[in-house]
CSV table of N, CA and C in Angstrom, one decimal:
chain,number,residue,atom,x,y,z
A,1,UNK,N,101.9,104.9,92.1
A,1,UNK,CA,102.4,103.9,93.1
A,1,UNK,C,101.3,103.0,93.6
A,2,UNK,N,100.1,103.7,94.0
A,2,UNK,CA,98.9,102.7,94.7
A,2,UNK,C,98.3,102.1,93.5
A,3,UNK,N,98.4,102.7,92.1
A,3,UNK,CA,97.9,101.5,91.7
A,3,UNK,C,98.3,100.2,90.8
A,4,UNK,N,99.9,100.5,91.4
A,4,UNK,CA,101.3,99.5,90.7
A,4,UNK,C,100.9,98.1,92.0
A,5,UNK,N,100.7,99.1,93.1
A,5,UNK,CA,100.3,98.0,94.1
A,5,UNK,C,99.3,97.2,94.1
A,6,UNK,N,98.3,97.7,93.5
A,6,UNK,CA,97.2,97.2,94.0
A,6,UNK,C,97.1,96.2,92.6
A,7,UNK,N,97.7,97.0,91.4
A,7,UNK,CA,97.7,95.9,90.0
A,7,UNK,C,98.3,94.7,90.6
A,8,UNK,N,99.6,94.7,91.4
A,8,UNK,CA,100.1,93.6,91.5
A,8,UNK,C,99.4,92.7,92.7
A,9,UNK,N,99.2,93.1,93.5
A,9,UNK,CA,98.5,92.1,94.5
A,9,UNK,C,97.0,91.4,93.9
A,10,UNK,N,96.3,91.7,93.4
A,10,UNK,CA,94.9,91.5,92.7
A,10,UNK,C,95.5,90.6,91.6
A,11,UNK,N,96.7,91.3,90.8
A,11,UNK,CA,97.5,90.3,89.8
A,11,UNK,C,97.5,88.3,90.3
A,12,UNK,N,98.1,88.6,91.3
A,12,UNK,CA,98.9,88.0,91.9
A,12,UNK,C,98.2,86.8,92.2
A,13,UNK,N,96.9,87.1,93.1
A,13,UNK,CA,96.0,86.4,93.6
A,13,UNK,C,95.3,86.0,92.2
A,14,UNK,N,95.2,86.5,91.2
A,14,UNK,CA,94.1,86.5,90.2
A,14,UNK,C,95.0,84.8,89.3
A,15,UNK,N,96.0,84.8,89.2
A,15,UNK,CA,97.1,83.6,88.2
A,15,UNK,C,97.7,82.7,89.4
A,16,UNK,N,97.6,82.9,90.8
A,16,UNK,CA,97.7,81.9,91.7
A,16,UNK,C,97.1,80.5,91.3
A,17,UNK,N,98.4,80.2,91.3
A,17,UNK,CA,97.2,78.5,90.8
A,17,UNK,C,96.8,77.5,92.2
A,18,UNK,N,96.0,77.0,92.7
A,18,UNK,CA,95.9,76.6,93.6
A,18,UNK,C,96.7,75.1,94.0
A,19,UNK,N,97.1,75.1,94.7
A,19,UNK,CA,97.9,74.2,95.0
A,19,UNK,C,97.2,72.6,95.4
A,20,UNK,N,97.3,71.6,95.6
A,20,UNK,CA,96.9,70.2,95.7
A,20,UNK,C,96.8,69.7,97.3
A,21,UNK,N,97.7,70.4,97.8
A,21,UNK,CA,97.3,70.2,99.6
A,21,UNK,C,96.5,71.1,99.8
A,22,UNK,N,96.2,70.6,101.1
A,22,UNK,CA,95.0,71.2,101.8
A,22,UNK,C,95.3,72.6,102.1
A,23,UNK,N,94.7,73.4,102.4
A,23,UNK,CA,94.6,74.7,102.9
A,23,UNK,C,95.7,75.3,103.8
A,24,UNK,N,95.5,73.7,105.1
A,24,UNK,CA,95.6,74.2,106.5
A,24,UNK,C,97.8,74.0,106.0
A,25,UNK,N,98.1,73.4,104.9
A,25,UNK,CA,99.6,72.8,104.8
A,25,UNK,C,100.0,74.0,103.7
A,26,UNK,N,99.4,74.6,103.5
A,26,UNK,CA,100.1,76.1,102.6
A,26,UNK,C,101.0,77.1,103.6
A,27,UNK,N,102.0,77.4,102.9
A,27,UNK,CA,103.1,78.1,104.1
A,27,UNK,C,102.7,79.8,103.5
A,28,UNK,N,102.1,80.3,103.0
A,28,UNK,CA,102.7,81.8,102.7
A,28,UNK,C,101.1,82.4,102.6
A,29,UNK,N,101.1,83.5,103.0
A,29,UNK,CA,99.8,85.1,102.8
A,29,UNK,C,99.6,86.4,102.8
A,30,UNK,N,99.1,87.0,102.0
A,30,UNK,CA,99.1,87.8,101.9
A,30,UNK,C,97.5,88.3,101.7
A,31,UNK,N,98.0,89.6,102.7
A,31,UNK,CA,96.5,90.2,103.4
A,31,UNK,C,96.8,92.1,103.3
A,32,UNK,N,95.6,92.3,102.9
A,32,UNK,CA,95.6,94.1,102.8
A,32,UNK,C,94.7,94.5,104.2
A,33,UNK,N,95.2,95.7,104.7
A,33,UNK,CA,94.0,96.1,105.5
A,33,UNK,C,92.6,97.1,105.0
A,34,UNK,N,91.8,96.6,105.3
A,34,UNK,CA,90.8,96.8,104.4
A,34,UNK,C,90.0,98.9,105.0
A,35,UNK,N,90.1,98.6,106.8
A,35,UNK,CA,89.7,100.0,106.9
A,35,UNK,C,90.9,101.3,106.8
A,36,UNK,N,91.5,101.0,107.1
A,36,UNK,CA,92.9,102.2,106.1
A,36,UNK,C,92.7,102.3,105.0
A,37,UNK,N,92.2,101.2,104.0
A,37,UNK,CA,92.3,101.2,102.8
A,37,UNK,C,90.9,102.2,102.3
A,38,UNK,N,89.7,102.0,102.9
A,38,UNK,CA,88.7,102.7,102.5
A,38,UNK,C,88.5,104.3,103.3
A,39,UNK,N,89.4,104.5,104.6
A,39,UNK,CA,89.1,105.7,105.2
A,39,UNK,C,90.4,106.6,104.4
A,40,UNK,N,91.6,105.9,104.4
A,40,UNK,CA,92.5,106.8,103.4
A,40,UNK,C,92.8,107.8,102.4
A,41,UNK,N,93.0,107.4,101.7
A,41,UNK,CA,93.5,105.9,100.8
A,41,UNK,C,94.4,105.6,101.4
A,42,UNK,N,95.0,104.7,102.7
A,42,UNK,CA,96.6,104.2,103.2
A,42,UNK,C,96.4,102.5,102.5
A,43,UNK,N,97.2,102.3,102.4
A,43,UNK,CA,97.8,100.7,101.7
A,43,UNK,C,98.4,99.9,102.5
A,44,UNK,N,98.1,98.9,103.2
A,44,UNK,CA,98.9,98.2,103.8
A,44,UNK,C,99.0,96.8,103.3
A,45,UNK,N,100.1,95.8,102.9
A,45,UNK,CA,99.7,94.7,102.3
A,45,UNK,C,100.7,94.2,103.4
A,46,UNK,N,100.8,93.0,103.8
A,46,UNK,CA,101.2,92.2,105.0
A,46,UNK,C,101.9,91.0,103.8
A,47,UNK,N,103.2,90.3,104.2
A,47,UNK,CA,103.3,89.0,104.0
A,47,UNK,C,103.4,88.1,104.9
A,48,UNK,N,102.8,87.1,105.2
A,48,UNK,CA,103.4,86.3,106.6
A,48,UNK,C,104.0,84.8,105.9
A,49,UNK,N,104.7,84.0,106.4
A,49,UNK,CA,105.2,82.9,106.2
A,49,UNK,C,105.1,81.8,107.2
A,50,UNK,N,104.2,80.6,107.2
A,50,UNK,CA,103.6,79.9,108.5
A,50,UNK,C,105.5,79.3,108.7
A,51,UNK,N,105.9,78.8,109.7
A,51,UNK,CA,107.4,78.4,109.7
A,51,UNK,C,106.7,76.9,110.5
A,52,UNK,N,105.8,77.2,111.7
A,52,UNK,CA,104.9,75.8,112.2
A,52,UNK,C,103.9,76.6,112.5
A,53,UNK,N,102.9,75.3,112.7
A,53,UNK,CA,101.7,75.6,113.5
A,53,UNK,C,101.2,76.7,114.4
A,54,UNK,N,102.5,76.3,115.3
A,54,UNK,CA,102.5,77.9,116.1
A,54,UNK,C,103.0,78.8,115.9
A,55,UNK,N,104.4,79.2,114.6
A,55,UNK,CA,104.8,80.5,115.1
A,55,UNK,C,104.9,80.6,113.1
A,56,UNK,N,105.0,82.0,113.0
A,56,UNK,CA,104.7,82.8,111.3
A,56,UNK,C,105.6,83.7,111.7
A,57,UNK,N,106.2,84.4,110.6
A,57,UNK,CA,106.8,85.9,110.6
A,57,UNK,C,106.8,86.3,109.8
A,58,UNK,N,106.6,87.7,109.3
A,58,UNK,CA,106.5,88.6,108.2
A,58,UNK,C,106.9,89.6,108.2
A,59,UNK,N,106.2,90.8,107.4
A,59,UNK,CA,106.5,91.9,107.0
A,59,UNK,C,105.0,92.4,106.5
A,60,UNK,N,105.5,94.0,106.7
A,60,UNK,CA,104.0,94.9,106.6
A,60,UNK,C,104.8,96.1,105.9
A,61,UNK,N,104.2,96.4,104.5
A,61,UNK,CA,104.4,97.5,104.2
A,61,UNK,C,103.1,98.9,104.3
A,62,UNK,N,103.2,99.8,104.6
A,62,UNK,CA,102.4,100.5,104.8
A,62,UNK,C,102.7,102.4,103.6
A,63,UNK,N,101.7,102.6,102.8
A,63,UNK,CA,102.1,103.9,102.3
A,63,UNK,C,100.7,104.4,102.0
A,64,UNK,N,100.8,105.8,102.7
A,64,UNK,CA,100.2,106.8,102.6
A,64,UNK,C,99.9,107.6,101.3
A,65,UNK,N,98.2,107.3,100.9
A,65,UNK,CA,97.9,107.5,99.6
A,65,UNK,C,98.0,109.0,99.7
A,66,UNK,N,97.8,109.5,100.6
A,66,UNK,CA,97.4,111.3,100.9
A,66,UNK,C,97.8,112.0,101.8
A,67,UNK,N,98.2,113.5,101.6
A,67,UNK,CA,98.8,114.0,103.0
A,67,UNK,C,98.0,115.0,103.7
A,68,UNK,N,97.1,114.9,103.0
A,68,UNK,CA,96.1,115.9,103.6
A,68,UNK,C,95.2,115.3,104.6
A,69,UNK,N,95.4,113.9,104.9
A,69,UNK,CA,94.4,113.1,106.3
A,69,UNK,C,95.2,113.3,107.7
A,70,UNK,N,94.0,112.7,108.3
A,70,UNK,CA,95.0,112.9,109.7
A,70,UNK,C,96.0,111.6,110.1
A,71,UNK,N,96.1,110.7,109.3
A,71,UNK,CA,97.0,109.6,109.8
A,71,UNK,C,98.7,110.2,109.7
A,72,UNK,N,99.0,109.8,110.7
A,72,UNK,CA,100.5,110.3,111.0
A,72,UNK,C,101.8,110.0,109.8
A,73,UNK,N,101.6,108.4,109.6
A,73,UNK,CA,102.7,107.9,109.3
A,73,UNK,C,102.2,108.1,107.3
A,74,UNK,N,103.6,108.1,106.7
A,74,UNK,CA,103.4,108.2,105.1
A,74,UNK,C,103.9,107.2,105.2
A,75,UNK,N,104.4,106.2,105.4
A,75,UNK,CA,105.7,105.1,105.2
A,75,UNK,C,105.7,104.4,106.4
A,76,UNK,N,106.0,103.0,106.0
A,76,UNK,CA,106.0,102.0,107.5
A,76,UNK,C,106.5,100.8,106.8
A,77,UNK,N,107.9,100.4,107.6
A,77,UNK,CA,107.9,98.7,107.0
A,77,UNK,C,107.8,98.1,108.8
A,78,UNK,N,107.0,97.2,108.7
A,78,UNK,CA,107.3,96.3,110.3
A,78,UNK,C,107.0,95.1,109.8
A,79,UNK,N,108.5,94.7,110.3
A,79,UNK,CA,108.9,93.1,110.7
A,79,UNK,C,108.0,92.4,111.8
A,80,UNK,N,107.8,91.0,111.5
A,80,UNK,CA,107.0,91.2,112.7
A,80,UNK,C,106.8,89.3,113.0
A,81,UNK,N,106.4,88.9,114.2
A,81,UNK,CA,106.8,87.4,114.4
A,81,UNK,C,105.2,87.4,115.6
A,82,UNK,N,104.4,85.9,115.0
A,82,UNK,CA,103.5,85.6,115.5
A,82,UNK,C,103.4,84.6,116.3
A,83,UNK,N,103.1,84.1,117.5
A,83,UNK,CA,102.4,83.3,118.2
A,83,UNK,C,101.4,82.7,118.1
A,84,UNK,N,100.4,81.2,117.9
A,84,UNK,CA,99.3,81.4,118.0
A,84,UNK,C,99.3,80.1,119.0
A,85,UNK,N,98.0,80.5,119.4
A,85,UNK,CA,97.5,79.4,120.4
A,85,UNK,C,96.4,79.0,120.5
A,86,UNK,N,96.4,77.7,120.3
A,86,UNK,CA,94.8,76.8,119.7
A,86,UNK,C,94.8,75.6,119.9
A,87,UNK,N,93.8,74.9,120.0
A,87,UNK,CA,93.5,73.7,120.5
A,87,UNK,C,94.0,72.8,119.7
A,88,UNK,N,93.5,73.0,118.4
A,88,UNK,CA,93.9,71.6,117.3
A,88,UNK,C,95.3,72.5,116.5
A,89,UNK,N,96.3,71.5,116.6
A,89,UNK,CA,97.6,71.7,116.1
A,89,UNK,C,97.4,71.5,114.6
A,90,UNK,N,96.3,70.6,114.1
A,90,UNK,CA,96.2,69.9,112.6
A,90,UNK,C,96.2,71.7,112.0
A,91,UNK,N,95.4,72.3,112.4
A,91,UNK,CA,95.0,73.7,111.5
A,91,UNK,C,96.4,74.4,112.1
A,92,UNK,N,97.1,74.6,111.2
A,92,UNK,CA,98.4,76.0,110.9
A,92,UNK,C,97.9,77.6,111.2
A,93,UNK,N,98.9,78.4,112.0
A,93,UNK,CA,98.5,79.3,112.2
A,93,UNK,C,97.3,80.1,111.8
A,94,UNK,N,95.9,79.8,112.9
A,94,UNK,CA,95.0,80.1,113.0
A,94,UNK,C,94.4,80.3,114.3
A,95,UNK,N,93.1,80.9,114.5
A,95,UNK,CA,93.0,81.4,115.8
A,95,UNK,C,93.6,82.5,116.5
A,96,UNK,N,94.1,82.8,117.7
A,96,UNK,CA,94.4,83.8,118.4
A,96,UNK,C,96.0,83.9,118.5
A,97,UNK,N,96.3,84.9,118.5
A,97,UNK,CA,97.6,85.3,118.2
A,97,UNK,C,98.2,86.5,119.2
A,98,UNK,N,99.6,86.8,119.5
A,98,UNK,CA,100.1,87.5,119.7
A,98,UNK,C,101.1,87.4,119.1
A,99,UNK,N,101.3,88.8,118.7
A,99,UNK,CA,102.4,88.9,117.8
A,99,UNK,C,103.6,90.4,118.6
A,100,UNK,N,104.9,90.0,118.4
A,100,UNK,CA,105.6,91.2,118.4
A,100,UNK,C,106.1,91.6,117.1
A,101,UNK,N,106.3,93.3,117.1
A,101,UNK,CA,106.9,93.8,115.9
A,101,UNK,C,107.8,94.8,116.5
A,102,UNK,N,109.0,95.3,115.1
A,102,UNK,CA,109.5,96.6,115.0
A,102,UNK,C,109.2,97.1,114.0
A,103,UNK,N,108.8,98.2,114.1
A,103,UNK,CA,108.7,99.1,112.9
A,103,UNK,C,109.7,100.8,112.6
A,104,UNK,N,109.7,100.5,111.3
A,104,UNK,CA,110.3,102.1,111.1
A,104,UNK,C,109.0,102.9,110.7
A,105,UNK,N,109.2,103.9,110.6
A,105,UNK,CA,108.0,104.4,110.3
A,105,UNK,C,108.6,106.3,109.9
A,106,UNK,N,108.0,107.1,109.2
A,106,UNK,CA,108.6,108.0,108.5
A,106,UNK,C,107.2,108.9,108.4
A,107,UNK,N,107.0,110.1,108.3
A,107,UNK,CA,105.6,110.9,108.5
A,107,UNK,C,105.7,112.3,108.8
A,108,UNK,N,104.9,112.8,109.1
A,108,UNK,CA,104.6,114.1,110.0
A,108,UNK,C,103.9,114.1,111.1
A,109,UNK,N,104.3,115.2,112.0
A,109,UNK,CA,103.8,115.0,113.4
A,109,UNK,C,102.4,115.8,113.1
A,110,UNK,N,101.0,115.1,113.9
A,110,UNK,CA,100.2,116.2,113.4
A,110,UNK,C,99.6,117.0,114.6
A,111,UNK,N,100.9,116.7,115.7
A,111,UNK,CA,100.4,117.8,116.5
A,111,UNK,C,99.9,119.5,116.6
A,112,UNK,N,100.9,119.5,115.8
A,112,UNK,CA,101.2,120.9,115.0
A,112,UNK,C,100.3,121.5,114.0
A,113,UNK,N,99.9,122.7,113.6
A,113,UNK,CA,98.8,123.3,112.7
A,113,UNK,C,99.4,122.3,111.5
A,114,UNK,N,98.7,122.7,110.0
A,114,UNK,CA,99.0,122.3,109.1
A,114,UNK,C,100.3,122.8,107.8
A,115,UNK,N,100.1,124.1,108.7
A,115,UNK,CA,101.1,125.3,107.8
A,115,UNK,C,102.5,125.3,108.8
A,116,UNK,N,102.7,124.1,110.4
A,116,UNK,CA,104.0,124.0,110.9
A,116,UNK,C,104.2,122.3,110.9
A,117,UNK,N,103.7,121.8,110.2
A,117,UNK,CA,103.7,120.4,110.0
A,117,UNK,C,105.1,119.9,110.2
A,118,UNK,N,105.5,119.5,111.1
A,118,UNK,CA,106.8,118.5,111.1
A,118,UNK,C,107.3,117.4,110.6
A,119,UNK,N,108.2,117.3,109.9
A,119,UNK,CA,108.5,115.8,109.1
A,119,UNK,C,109.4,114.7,110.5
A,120,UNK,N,109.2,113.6,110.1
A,120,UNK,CA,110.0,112.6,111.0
A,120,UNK,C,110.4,111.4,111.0
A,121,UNK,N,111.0,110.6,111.2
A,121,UNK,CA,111.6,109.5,111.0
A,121,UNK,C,111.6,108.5,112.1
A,122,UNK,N,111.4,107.1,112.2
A,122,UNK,CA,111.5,107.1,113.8
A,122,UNK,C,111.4,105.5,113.7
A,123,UNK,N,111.8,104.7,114.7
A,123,UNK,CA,112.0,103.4,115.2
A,123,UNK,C,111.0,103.2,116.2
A,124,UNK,N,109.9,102.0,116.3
A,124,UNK,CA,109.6,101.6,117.4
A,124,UNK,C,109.6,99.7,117.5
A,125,UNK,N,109.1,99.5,118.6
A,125,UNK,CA,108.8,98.3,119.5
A,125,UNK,C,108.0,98.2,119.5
A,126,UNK,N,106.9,97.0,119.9
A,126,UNK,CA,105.6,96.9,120.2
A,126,UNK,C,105.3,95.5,119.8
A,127,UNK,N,103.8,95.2,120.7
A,127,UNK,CA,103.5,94.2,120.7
A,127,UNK,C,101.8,93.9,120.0
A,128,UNK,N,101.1,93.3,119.8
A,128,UNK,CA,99.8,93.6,119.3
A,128,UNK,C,99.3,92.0,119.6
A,129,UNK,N,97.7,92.0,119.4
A,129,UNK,CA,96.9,90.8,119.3
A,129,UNK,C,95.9,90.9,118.8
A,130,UNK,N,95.6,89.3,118.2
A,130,UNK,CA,95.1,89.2,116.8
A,130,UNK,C,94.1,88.1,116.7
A,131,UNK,N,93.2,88.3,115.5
A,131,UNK,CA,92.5,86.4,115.8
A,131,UNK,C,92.6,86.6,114.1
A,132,UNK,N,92.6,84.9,113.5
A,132,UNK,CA,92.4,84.8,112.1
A,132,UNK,C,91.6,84.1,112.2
A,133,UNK,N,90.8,84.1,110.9
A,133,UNK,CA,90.1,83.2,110.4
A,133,UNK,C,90.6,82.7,108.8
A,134,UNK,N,90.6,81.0,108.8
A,134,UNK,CA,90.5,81.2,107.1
A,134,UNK,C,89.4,80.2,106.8
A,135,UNK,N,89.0,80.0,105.8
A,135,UNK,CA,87.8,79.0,104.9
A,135,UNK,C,89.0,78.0,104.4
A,136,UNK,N,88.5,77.1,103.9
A,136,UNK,CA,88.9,75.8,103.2
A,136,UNK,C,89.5,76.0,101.6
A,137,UNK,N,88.9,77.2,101.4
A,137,UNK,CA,89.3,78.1,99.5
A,137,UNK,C,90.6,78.8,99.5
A,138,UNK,N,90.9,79.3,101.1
A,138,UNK,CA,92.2,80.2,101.5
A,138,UNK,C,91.9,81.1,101.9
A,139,UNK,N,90.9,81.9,101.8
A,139,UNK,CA,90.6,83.1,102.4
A,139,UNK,C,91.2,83.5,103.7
A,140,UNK,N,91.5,84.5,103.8
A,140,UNK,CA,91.4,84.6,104.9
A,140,UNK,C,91.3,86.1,105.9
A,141,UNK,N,90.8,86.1,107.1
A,141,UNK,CA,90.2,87.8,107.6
A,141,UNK,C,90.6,87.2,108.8
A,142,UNK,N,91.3,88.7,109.3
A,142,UNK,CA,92.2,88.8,110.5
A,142,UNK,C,91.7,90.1,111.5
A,143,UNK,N,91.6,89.8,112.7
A,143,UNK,CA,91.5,91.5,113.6
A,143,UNK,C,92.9,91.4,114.1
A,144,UNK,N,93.5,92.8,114.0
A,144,UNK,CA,94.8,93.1,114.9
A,144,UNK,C,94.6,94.1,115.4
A,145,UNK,N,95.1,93.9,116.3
A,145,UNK,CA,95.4,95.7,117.4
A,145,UNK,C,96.5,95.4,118.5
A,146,UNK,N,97.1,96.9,117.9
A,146,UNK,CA,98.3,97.0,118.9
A,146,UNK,C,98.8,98.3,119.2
A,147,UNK,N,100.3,98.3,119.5
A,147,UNK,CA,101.0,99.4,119.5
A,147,UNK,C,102.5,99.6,120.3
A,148,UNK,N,103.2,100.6,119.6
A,148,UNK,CA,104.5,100.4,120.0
A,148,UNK,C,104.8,101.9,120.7
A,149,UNK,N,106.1,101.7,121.2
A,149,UNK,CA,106.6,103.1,121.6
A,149,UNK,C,108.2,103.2,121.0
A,150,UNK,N,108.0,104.6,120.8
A,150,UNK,CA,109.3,105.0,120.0
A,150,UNK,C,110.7,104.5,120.4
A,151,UNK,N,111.9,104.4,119.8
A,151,UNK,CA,112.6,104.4,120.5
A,151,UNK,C,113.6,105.6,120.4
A,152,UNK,N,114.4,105.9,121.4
A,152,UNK,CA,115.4,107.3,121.7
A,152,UNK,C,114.1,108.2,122.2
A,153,UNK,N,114.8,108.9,121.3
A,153,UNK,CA,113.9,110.7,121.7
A,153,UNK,C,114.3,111.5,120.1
A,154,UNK,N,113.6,110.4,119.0
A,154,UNK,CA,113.8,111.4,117.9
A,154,UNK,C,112.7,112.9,117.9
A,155,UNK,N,113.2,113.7,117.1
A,155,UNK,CA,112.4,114.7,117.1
A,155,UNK,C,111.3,114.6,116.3
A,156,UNK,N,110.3,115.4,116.9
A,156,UNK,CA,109.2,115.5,115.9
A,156,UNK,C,108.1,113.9,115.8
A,157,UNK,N,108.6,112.6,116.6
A,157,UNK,CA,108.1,111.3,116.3
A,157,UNK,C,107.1,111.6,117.4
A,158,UNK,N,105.8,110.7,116.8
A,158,UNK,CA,105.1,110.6,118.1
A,158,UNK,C,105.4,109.3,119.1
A,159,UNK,N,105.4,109.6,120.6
A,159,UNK,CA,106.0,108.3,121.6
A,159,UNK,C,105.0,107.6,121.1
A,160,UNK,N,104.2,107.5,120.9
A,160,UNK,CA,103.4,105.6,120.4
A,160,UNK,C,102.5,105.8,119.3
A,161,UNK,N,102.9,104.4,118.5
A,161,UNK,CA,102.7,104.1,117.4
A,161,UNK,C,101.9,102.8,117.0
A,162,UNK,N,100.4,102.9,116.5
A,162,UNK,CA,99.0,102.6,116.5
A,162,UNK,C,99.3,101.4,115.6
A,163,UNK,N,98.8,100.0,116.0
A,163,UNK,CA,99.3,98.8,114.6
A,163,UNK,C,97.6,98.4,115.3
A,164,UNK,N,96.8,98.5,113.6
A,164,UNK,CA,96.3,97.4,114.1
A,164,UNK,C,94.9,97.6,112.3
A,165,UNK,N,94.4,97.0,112.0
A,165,UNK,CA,93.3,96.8,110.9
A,165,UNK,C,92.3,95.2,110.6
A,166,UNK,N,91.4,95.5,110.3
A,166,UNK,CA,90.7,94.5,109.6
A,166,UNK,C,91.8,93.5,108.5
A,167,UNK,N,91.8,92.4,108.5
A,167,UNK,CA,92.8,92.1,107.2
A,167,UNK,C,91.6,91.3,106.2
A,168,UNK,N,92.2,91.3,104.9
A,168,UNK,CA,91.7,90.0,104.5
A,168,UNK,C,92.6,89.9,103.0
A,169,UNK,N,93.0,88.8,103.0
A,169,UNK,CA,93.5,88.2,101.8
A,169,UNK,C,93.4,86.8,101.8
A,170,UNK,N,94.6,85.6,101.3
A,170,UNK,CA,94.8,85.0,100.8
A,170,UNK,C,95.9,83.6,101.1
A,171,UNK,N,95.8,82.6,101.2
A,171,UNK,CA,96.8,81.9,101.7
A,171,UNK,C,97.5,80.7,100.4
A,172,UNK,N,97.9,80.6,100.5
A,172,UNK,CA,98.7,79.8,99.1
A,172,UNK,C,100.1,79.2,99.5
């Protein structure tokens, strides 16, 4: 599975043909998080879609290469919708961001020894903030950090739920 992902995103970016407008007028990206990816193996590949200058929304998939680490979640999809606020309107979602998300998210609780591991499933809220950067080629490297809190009172979920990574990918 990680390396169907990783074939295709590397794919992807590798046969992108570059487009004729400028950088800042490209609507779509795709970005991995890079310290999950090396402390893991977890996978996170992001899509966002610019809609204007100021506001993007996407999707985060997240899967757990291993179950023997201590990161909670195996599975995570979050939806998610960005803000940004910046001086020059000419440059498209860049700069500082706040973003809201929901996420599902699916795991084990690792409060518990290793031999009473609890499985779980769970829904949260939450809000995070962000800064991007991109170059003039597309690149692009993002900081996020956030966090949500559960919703209900599922069993076994933990009440808050950690969003946040180094990004860097691609804008097209």
């Amino acid at each position: 599975m990680k390396t169907t992902i990783f074939f295709f995103f590397f794919s992807f970016l590798a046969f992108a043909q570059p487009s004729s407008s400028s950088i800042f007028e490209r609507k779509h990206e795709f970005t991995f998080g890079m310290v999950k990816l090396l402390a893991g193996p977890i996978v996170e590949l992001n899509y966002e879609h610019i809609q204007s200058e100021d506001f993007t929304f996407g999707t985060s998939i997240l899967v757990n290469g291993r179950n023997d680490n201590d990161w909670e979640e195996d599975f995570s999809v979050t939806p998610f919708a960005r803000f940004y606020f910046q001086e020059q309107k000419a440059f498209a979602a860049k700069g500082l961001f706040v973003e809201g998300f929901a996420k599902y998210s699916s795991g084990r609780n690792n409060d518990y020894t290793r031999e009473n591991e609890q499985k779980y499933s769970a829904a949260s809220l939450g809000m995070g903030v962000g800064y991007k950067w991109i170059n003039r080629t597309g690149f692009v490297f993002q900081i996020l950090l956030g966090g949500g809190r559960t919703l209900g009172q599922p069993e076994n979920a933990p009440d808050f739920l950690f969003r946040g990574d180094l990004q860097l990918g691609y804008r097209f």
